[in-house]
Every structure is written in C-alpha cells, then in structure tokens.
PDB file of C-alpha atoms in Angstrom:
ATOM      1  CA  UNK A   1     221.272 156.929 282.709  1.00 58.00           C
ATOM      2  CA  UNK A   2     221.914 160.292 282.869  1.00 65.00           C
ATOM      3  CA  UNK A   3     220.526 162.602 280.851  1.00 88.00           C
ATOM      4  CA  UNK A   4     221.740 165.246 278.136  1.00 93.00           C
ATOM      5  CA  UNK A   5     220.214 167.068 276.053  1.00 95.00           C
ATOM      6  CA  UNK A   6     220.609 169.324 272.635  1.00 96.00           C
ATOM      7  CA  UNK A   7     219.121 172.110 271.324  1.00 96.00           C
ATOM      8  CA  UNK A   8     217.808 172.288 268.367  1.00 97.00           C
ATOM      9  CA  UNK A   9     217.437 168.856 266.864  1.00 96.00           C
ATOM     10  CA  UNK A  10     217.739 170.326 263.304  1.00 96.00           C
ATOM     11  CA  UNK A  11     218.232 173.509 261.882  1.00 97.00           C
ATOM     12  CA  UNK A  12     218.805 175.064 258.144  1.00 97.00           C
ATOM     13  CA  UNK A  13     220.280 178.150 257.840  1.00 96.00           C
ATOM     14  CA  UNK A  14     221.985 180.014 255.142  1.00 96.00           C
ATOM     15  CA  UNK A  15     225.444 180.245 253.968  1.00 97.00           C
ATOM     16  CA  UNK A  16     226.931 183.277 256.248  1.00 96.00           C
ATOM     17  CA  UNK A  17     224.549 183.360 259.593  1.00 97.00           C
ATOM     18  CA  UNK A  18     225.541 181.649 262.607  1.00 97.00           C
ATOM     19  CA  UNK A  19     224.138 179.000 264.147  1.00 97.00           C
ATOM     20  CA  UNK A  20     223.986 178.251 268.233  1.00 97.00           C
ATOM     21  CA  UNK A  21     223.642 174.934 269.719  1.00 97.00           C
ATOM     22  CA  UNK A  22     223.010 174.589 273.300  1.00 97.00           C
ATOM     23  CA  UNK A  23     223.463 170.744 275.347  1.00 96.00           C
ATOM     24  CA  UNK A  24     222.679 170.528 278.808  1.00 95.00           C
ATOM     25  CA  UNK A  25     222.672 168.376 281.267  1.00 92.00           C
ATOM     26  CA  UNK A  26     219.669 167.484 283.039  1.00 90.00           C
ATOM     27  CA  UNK A  27     220.506 165.435 286.305  1.00 84.00           C
ATOM     28  CA  UNK A  28     224.042 165.996 286.591  1.00 83.00           C
ATOM     29  CA  UNK A  29     226.501 168.420 286.896  1.00 85.00           C
ATOM     30  CA  UNK A  30     229.463 168.175 284.379  1.00 84.00           C
ATOM     31  CA  UNK A  31     232.243 170.173 284.643  1.00 80.00           C
ATOM     32  CA  UNK A  32     233.736 169.291 281.505  1.00 86.00           C
ATOM     33  CA  UNK A  33     232.007 168.449 278.340  1.00 91.00           C
ATOM     34  CA  UNK A  34     232.781 167.135 274.561  1.00 93.00           C
ATOM     35  CA  UNK A  35     231.775 168.675 270.792  1.00 96.00           C
ATOM     36  CA  UNK A  36     231.948 165.914 268.175  1.00 95.00           C
ATOM     37  CA  UNK A  37     230.990 166.280 264.353  1.00 95.00           C
ATOM     38  CA  UNK A  38     230.352 162.917 262.390  1.00 94.00           C
ATOM     39  CA  UNK A  39     229.808 163.580 258.650  1.00 92.00           C
ATOM     40  CA  UNK A  40     226.992 161.058 257.218  1.00 87.00           C
ATOM     41  CA  UNK A  41     229.039 157.002 256.946  1.00 83.00           C
ATOM     42  CA  UNK A  42     231.867 158.598 259.064  1.00 86.00           C
ATOM     43  CA  UNK A  43     232.817 157.919 263.070  1.00 85.00           C
ATOM     44  CA  UNK A  44     232.442 160.543 264.983  1.00 89.00           C
ATOM     45  CA  UNK A  45     235.275 162.980 265.519  1.00 91.00           C
ATOM     46  CA  UNK A  46     235.939 164.996 268.213  1.00 92.00           C
ATOM     47  CA  UNK A  47     236.391 168.856 267.722  1.00 95.00           C
ATOM     48  CA  UNK A  48     237.098 170.027 271.366  1.00 95.00           C
ATOM     49  CA  UNK A  49     236.661 169.458 275.198  1.00 92.00           C
ATOM     50  CA  UNK A  50     234.164 172.363 277.068  1.00 89.00           C
ATOM     51  CA  UNK A  51     235.940 172.810 280.319  1.00 85.00           C
ATOM     52  CA  UNK A  52     233.315 174.977 283.000  1.00 83.00           C
ATOM     53  CA  UNK A  53     234.752 178.086 283.324  1.00 82.00           C
ATOM     54  CA  UNK A  54     237.832 177.905 281.126  1.00 84.00           C
ATOM     55  CA  UNK A  55     238.601 178.365 277.698  1.00 88.00           C
ATOM     56  CA  UNK A  56     237.928 175.213 275.700  1.00 92.00           C
ATOM     57  CA  UNK A  57     240.750 172.751 274.499  1.00 92.00           C
ATOM     58  CA  UNK A  58     240.277 172.262 270.547  1.00 95.00           C
ATOM     59  CA  UNK A  59     241.592 169.374 268.842  1.00 93.00           C
ATOM     60  CA  UNK A  60     243.836 170.512 265.688  1.00 93.00           C
ATOM     61  CA  UNK A  61     242.472 171.281 262.696  1.00 93.00           C
ATOM     62  CA  UNK A  62     238.891 172.936 264.357  1.00 95.00           C
ATOM     63  CA  UNK A  63     238.865 176.642 263.980  1.00 94.00           C
ATOM     64  CA  UNK A  64     238.491 177.915 267.491  1.00 92.00           C
ATOM     65  CA  UNK A  65     237.469 181.413 265.587  1.00 94.00           C
ATOM     66  CA  UNK A  66     234.785 179.768 263.882  1.00 96.00           C
ATOM     67  CA  UNK A  67     233.230 177.217 266.140  1.00 97.00           C
ATOM     68  CA  UNK A  68     233.005 179.558 269.581  1.00 95.00           C
ATOM     69  CA  UNK A  69     232.122 177.188 272.301  1.00 94.00           C
ATOM     70  CA  UNK A  70     231.176 178.601 276.020  1.00 90.00           C
ATOM     71  CA  UNK A  71     230.887 176.174 279.095  1.00 88.00           C
ATOM     72  CA  UNK A  72     228.417 178.744 281.357  1.00 83.00           C
ATOM     73  CA  UNK A  73     227.620 176.535 283.680  1.00 88.00           C
ATOM     74  CA  UNK A  74     227.875 173.135 285.185  1.00 87.00           C
ATOM     75  CA  UNK A  75     224.881 172.224 283.040  1.00 91.00           C
ATOM     76  CA  UNK A  76     225.633 173.963 280.150  1.00 93.00           C
ATOM     77  CA  UNK A  77     227.744 174.291 277.385  1.00 94.00           C
ATOM     78  CA  UNK A  78     226.928 176.274 273.740  1.00 95.00           C
ATOM     79  CA  UNK A  79     228.340 175.683 270.563  1.00 97.00           C
ATOM     80  CA  UNK A  80     228.305 178.034 267.996  1.00 97.00           C
ATOM     81  CA  UNK A  81     229.194 177.595 264.322  1.00 97.00           C
ATOM     82  CA  UNK A  82     229.966 181.663 262.883  1.00 96.00           C
ATOM     83  CA  UNK A  83     229.409 182.079 259.303  1.00 96.00           C
ATOM     84  CA  UNK A  84     228.630 178.870 258.461  1.00 96.00           C
ATOM     85  CA  UNK A  85     229.482 177.150 255.229  1.00 96.00           C
ATOM     86  CA  UNK A  86     227.853 174.672 253.040  1.00 96.00           C
ATOM     87  CA  UNK A  87     230.910 172.194 254.344  1.00 95.00           C
ATOM     88  CA  UNK A  88     229.673 172.837 258.184  1.00 96.00           C
ATOM     89  CA  UNK A  89     226.561 170.672 257.029  1.00 96.00           C
ATOM     90  CA  UNK A  90     226.819 167.913 259.655  1.00 96.00           C
ATOM     91  CA  UNK A  91     225.415 166.146 262.720  1.00 97.00           C
ATOM     92  CA  UNK A  92     226.883 167.943 265.919  1.00 97.00           C
ATOM     93  CA  UNK A  93     226.805 165.890 269.184  1.00 96.00           C
ATOM     94  CA  UNK A  94     227.531 166.881 272.855  1.00 96.00           C
ATOM     95  CA  UNK A  95     228.297 164.436 275.273  1.00 93.00           C
ATOM     96  CA  UNK A  96     229.206 164.617 278.822  1.00 89.00           C
ATOM     97  CA  UNK A  97     231.140 162.638 281.955  1.00 81.00           C
ATOM     98  CA  UNK A  98     228.342 162.004 284.580  1.00 74.00           C
ATOM     99  CA  UNK A  99     230.214 161.472 287.376  1.00 69.00           C
ATOM    100  CA  UNK A 100     228.067 159.870 289.965  1.00 65.00           C
ATOM    101  CA  UNK A 101     230.232 157.300 291.247  1.00 59.00           C
ATOM    102  CA  UNK A 102     234.392 158.118 291.501  1.00 55.00           C
ATOM    103  CA  UNK A 103     236.258 156.285 289.509  1.00 60.00           C
ATOM    104  CA  UNK A 104     233.394 156.083 286.911  1.00 65.00           C
ATOM    105  CA  UNK A 105     234.259 157.999 283.639  1.00 70.00           C
ATOM    106  CA  UNK A 106     230.727 156.745 281.483  1.00 78.00           C
ATOM    107  CA  UNK A 107     230.603 159.294 278.720  1.00 83.00           C
ATOM    108  CA  UNK A 108     226.739 159.925 277.705  1.00 87.00           C
ATOM    109  CA  UNK A 109     225.502 161.655 274.519  1.00 92.00           C
ATOM    110  CA  UNK A 110     223.405 163.735 273.713  1.00 95.00           C
ATOM    111  CA  UNK A 111     220.489 163.395 270.570  1.00 95.00           C
ATOM    112  CA  UNK A 112     222.330 165.288 268.449  1.00 96.00           C
ATOM    113  CA  UNK A 113     221.637 168.408 266.175  1.00 97.00           C
ATOM    114  CA  UNK A 114     221.494 168.072 262.085  1.00 97.00           C
ATOM    115  CA  UNK A 115     222.885 171.418 260.557  1.00 97.00           C
ATOM    116  CA  UNK A 116     222.153 171.975 256.898  1.00 97.00           C
ATOM    117  CA  UNK A 117     223.718 175.413 255.150  1.00 97.00           C
ATOM    118  CA  UNK A 118     222.490 175.993 251.857  1.00 96.00           C
TER     119      UNK A 118
ATOM    120  CA  UNK B   1     248.531 158.529 266.818  1.00 64.00           C
ATOM    121  CA  UNK B   2     245.961 156.891 269.193  1.00 70.00           C
ATOM    122  CA  UNK B   3     244.299 154.533 267.183  1.00 90.00           C
ATOM    123  CA  UNK B   4     241.084 152.240 267.531  1.00 94.00           C
ATOM    124  CA  UNK B   5     240.584 149.560 265.124  1.00 95.00           C
ATOM    125  CA  UNK B   6     237.257 147.946 263.881  1.00 95.00           C
ATOM    126  CA  UNK B   7     236.083 145.929 260.952  1.00 90.00           C
ATOM    127  CA  UNK B   8     233.629 147.950 259.058  1.00 86.00           C
ATOM    128  CA  UNK B   9     231.071 145.132 258.340  1.00 86.00           C
ATOM    129  CA  UNK B  10     228.376 144.517 257.538  1.00 92.00           C
ATOM    130  CA  UNK B  11     228.195 141.535 260.180  1.00 95.00           C
ATOM    131  CA  UNK B  12     225.243 139.625 259.334  1.00 97.00           C
ATOM    132  CA  UNK B  13     223.654 136.738 261.657  1.00 97.00           C
ATOM    133  CA  UNK B  14     220.346 134.982 262.170  1.00 97.00           C
ATOM    134  CA  UNK B  15     218.075 136.116 264.932  1.00 97.00           C
ATOM    135  CA  UNK B  16     218.521 134.353 268.110  1.00 97.00           C
ATOM    136  CA  UNK B  17     222.512 133.692 267.252  1.00 97.00           C
ATOM    137  CA  UNK B  18     225.750 135.352 268.981  1.00 97.00           C
ATOM    138  CA  UNK B  19     227.087 138.304 267.545  1.00 97.00           C
ATOM    139  CA  UNK B  20     231.057 138.764 268.323  1.00 97.00           C
ATOM    140  CA  UNK B  21     231.690 142.563 267.650  1.00 97.00           C
ATOM    141  CA  UNK B  22     235.531 143.081 268.182  1.00 96.00           C
ATOM    142  CA  UNK B  23     238.231 146.111 268.540  1.00 96.00           C
ATOM    143  CA  UNK B  24     241.885 146.832 268.924  1.00 97.00           C
ATOM    144  CA  UNK B  25     243.417 149.766 270.358  1.00 96.00           C
ATOM    145  CA  UNK B  26     246.926 151.216 270.533  1.00 95.00           C
ATOM    146  CA  UNK B  27     247.517 153.713 273.415  1.00 92.00           C
ATOM    147  CA  UNK B  28     249.133 151.059 276.526  1.00 92.00           C
ATOM    148  CA  UNK B  29     248.056 153.940 278.546  1.00 90.00           C
ATOM    149  CA  UNK B  30     243.957 152.865 277.924  1.00 91.00           C
ATOM    150  CA  UNK B  31     242.335 152.790 281.394  1.00 90.00           C
ATOM    151  CA  UNK B  32     238.242 152.680 280.045  1.00 90.00           C
ATOM    152  CA  UNK B  33     236.538 151.219 277.430  1.00 93.00           C
ATOM    153  CA  UNK B  34     233.279 151.668 275.727  1.00 93.00           C
ATOM    154  CA  UNK B  35     231.431 150.362 273.511  1.00 96.00           C
ATOM    155  CA  UNK B  36     228.021 152.001 272.247  1.00 95.00           C
ATOM    156  CA  UNK B  37     225.433 151.531 269.624  1.00 96.00           C
ATOM    157  CA  UNK B  38     224.201 153.810 266.972  1.00 95.00           C
ATOM    158  CA  UNK B  39     220.889 153.575 264.794  1.00 94.00           C
ATOM    159  CA  UNK B  40     220.968 155.735 261.703  1.00 90.00           C
ATOM    160  CA  UNK B  41     220.163 158.969 261.778  1.00 89.00           C
ATOM    161  CA  UNK B  42     221.005 158.783 265.783  1.00 92.00           C
ATOM    162  CA  UNK B  43     223.483 159.418 268.279  1.00 93.00           C
ATOM    163  CA  UNK B  44     225.039 157.139 270.300  1.00 93.00           C
ATOM    164  CA  UNK B  45     223.835 155.166 273.001  1.00 92.00           C
ATOM    165  CA  UNK B  46     226.238 154.021 275.945  1.00 90.00           C
ATOM    166  CA  UNK B  47     225.523 150.008 276.421  1.00 93.00           C
ATOM    167  CA  UNK B  48     228.772 148.680 278.045  1.00 91.00           C
ATOM    168  CA  UNK B  49     231.743 150.165 279.860  1.00 91.00           C
ATOM    169  CA  UNK B  50     234.980 147.841 281.367  1.00 93.00           C
ATOM    170  CA  UNK B  51     237.588 149.039 283.152  1.00 90.00           C
ATOM    171  CA  UNK B  52     239.617 145.229 284.392  1.00 92.00           C
ATOM    172  CA  UNK B  53     240.461 142.722 282.981  1.00 95.00           C
ATOM    173  CA  UNK B  54     237.856 139.781 281.831  1.00 96.00           C
ATOM    174  CA  UNK B  55     234.678 139.832 281.270  1.00 96.00           C
ATOM    175  CA  UNK B  56     231.531 141.949 282.116  1.00 96.00           C
ATOM    176  CA  UNK B  57     227.770 140.801 281.379  1.00 96.00           C
ATOM    177  CA  UNK B  58     224.794 142.922 281.567  1.00 95.00           C
ATOM    178  CA  UNK B  59     221.869 140.990 279.772  1.00 96.00           C
ATOM    179  CA  UNK B  60     222.489 140.127 276.727  1.00 97.00           C
ATOM    180  CA  UNK B  61     225.593 141.688 276.632  1.00 97.00           C
ATOM    181  CA  UNK B  62     228.880 140.789 277.496  1.00 98.00           C
ATOM    182  CA  UNK B  63     232.061 142.907 277.155  1.00 97.00           C
ATOM    183  CA  UNK B  64     235.543 141.413 277.368  1.00 97.00           C
ATOM    184  CA  UNK B  65     238.711 143.370 277.709  1.00 97.00           C
ATOM    185  CA  UNK B  66     242.212 141.760 277.763  1.00 97.00           C
ATOM    186  CA  UNK B  67     244.904 144.690 277.921  1.00 95.00           C
ATOM    187  CA  UNK B  68     247.784 142.941 277.432  1.00 95.00           C
ATOM    188  CA  UNK B  69     246.581 142.234 273.849  1.00 96.00           C
ATOM    189  CA  UNK B  70     244.923 145.617 273.428  1.00 96.00           C
ATOM    190  CA  UNK B  71     241.751 143.969 272.676  1.00 96.00           C
ATOM    191  CA  UNK B  72     238.334 144.387 273.627  1.00 97.00           C
ATOM    192  CA  UNK B  73     235.236 142.651 272.593  1.00 97.00           C
ATOM    193  CA  UNK B  74     231.474 142.394 273.044  1.00 98.00           C
ATOM    194  CA  UNK B  75     229.112 139.735 272.632  1.00 98.00           C
ATOM    195  CA  UNK B  76     225.770 139.803 272.109  1.00 98.00           C
ATOM    196  CA  UNK B  77     223.284 136.733 272.975  1.00 98.00           C
ATOM    197  CA  UNK B  78     220.017 135.251 271.130  1.00 97.00           C
ATOM    198  CA  UNK B  79     220.435 138.684 268.505  1.00 97.00           C
ATOM    199  CA  UNK B  80     217.132 140.463 267.472  1.00 97.00           C
ATOM    200  CA  UNK B  81     216.598 141.839 264.979  1.00 96.00           C
ATOM    201  CA  UNK B  82     216.268 145.442 266.947  1.00 96.00           C
ATOM    202  CA  UNK B  83     219.663 144.849 267.527  1.00 97.00           C
ATOM    203  CA  UNK B  84     221.130 145.993 264.013  1.00 97.00           C
ATOM    204  CA  UNK B  85     222.535 148.755 264.404  1.00 96.00           C
ATOM    205  CA  UNK B  86     226.604 150.487 264.402  1.00 96.00           C
ATOM    206  CA  UNK B  87     228.552 149.487 266.923  1.00 97.00           C
ATOM    207  CA  UNK B  88     231.163 151.987 268.169  1.00 95.00           C
ATOM    208  CA  UNK B  89     234.017 150.977 270.248  1.00 96.00           C
ATOM    209  CA  UNK B  90     235.650 153.515 272.415  1.00 93.00           C
ATOM    210  CA  UNK B  91     238.650 154.395 274.755  1.00 93.00           C
ATOM    211  CA  UNK B  92     239.964 156.489 277.015  1.00 89.00           C
ATOM    212  CA  UNK B  93     242.932 156.924 279.160  1.00 86.00           C
ATOM    213  CA  UNK B  94     241.072 158.160 281.960  1.00 75.00           C
ATOM    214  CA  UNK B  95     239.498 160.737 283.627  1.00 66.00           C
ATOM    215  CA  UNK B  96     237.518 163.773 282.071  1.00 69.00           C
ATOM    216  CA  UNK B  97     239.161 162.658 279.046  1.00 78.00           C
ATOM    217  CA  UNK B  98     237.799 162.785 275.057  1.00 82.00           C
ATOM    218  CA  UNK B  99     237.277 159.310 274.174  1.00 87.00           C
ATOM    219  CA  UNK B 100     238.570 157.675 270.670  1.00 89.00           C
ATOM    220  CA  UNK B 101     236.499 156.580 268.467  1.00 91.00           C
ATOM    221  CA  UNK B 102     236.767 153.466 266.254  1.00 93.00           C
ATOM    222  CA  UNK B 103     234.942 153.623 262.616  1.00 91.00           C
ATOM    223  CA  UNK B 104     232.482 151.431 264.048  1.00 94.00           C
ATOM    224  CA  UNK B 105     230.454 147.502 262.647  1.00 96.00           C
ATOM    225  CA  UNK B 106     227.527 147.695 261.352  1.00 96.00           C
ATOM    226  CA  UNK B 107     225.719 144.676 262.755  1.00 97.00           C
ATOM    227  CA  UNK B 108     222.555 143.165 260.737  1.00 97.00           C
ATOM    228  CA  UNK B 109     220.725 140.793 262.792  1.00 97.00           C
ATOM    229  CA  UNK B 110     218.027 138.923 259.797  1.00 96.00           C
ATOM    230  CA  UNK B 111     214.921 137.173 260.771  1.00 92.00           C
TER     231      UNK B 111
END
C-alpha cells in the first residue's frame, strides 16, 4: 500500500504559539492531500483540501487565516496552526490519494499528529 | 447535506463468528465506498474499497454495495480479538474529492 508520513507525531505547545505539521507521500506523487481533525470519540472532520500549486479549499467553519496550508510540492503539504489555543488540541491527520491506477481513488492516511496546547 | 450513517455500537461478537457492519449514505452521486479500521489513538487504515454493485472479497473481509438502496456493508469472517476497533465507512463522489465519513461502529470481538 501507499505510505504517507506525518511529522511530528505529537507536539505540545504553549497558547499563542504556532505549530507546523508536515505531511509527505513517500512513494507516490499526490496532487491532492486532505487535512482532517479528530476530537476524542468523534469521527474525522475534513478541514481543507490541499492542492499542489494552488490555494487550499477550506470547509465551512474552518478559519483559513488560523490554519495555514501550503502544498509546496507533489509530495509535501504543511498545516500551520497559528496562535494556537487549548481548544485547538486535537488529533490532526492528513491523507493523500494514490493515483497509481486510473479510476482508482483509494485515500491513504498519515499516522496523525497529536497536538496539545497548554 | 451529505451524510453517512453508521450504528455506533458497540457491536460484540464472539471469536470466530461473523461480524456484520452496515452503513447508509444520502448522496446518490457517491461513486466510491471505503471501509477503514481505526484503533484507539491511531489514524484510519484502509481495509476495503468498492466501486461497483455487488460483493468484493479480500481475505476474511467482504464488502457489499447496493447503490439502489444506498447501502454498503462489511462482513468480517472468523473474527479475531485483534479485529476489535472502530470501523469507519466513507464515501466520495469520485476522483480527487474528499471522503465523507460516518461516525464509525465500534466492534468488540470477545475471546
């Protein structure tokens, strides 16, 4: 299967600081990546769609100025949580579609980043 | 509003039995259907995908799709305690579109 990595796997930061999370597709090129957030005992909620070379598309209710997404290359997307607050503490997961087969749309997830804001 | 509905469970089955997980979706334009397994504290792991009506088998797993009824299911044969996890149903329209997830069904396989 395809491999998607995330870094860091966990991070603790102080309120008001910014945190950058990296998502990489290791063995395929991903023109599109997705960022999700998952609070305890809840399902994944899509935050934004990250497109290589263009601006991200944010879901309703997600502040684009707070959650900065940059898809700088076909294998890397970054999510920066700016001026983090305790309510931003969550499990952030990225995913990418592996276009290895035409008509194939399997989406693979990174291992996730657990963010704790104190 | 595109919705994916799953029974939250927990669904408890004895070891060796068949576990049946169900999912319904509201968007008739959905074309791709996925089942993910998520262990506590981990990210989802893709276990099955299905695009056409009917059954698709992969080892102990069988996915079933009925687009007319807007229903997709996952059967796990010979359930093992290691199958205990939350199973997420996800659908998408096609191509580079994001997945819409259900809230997941928690499965517990009792040894």
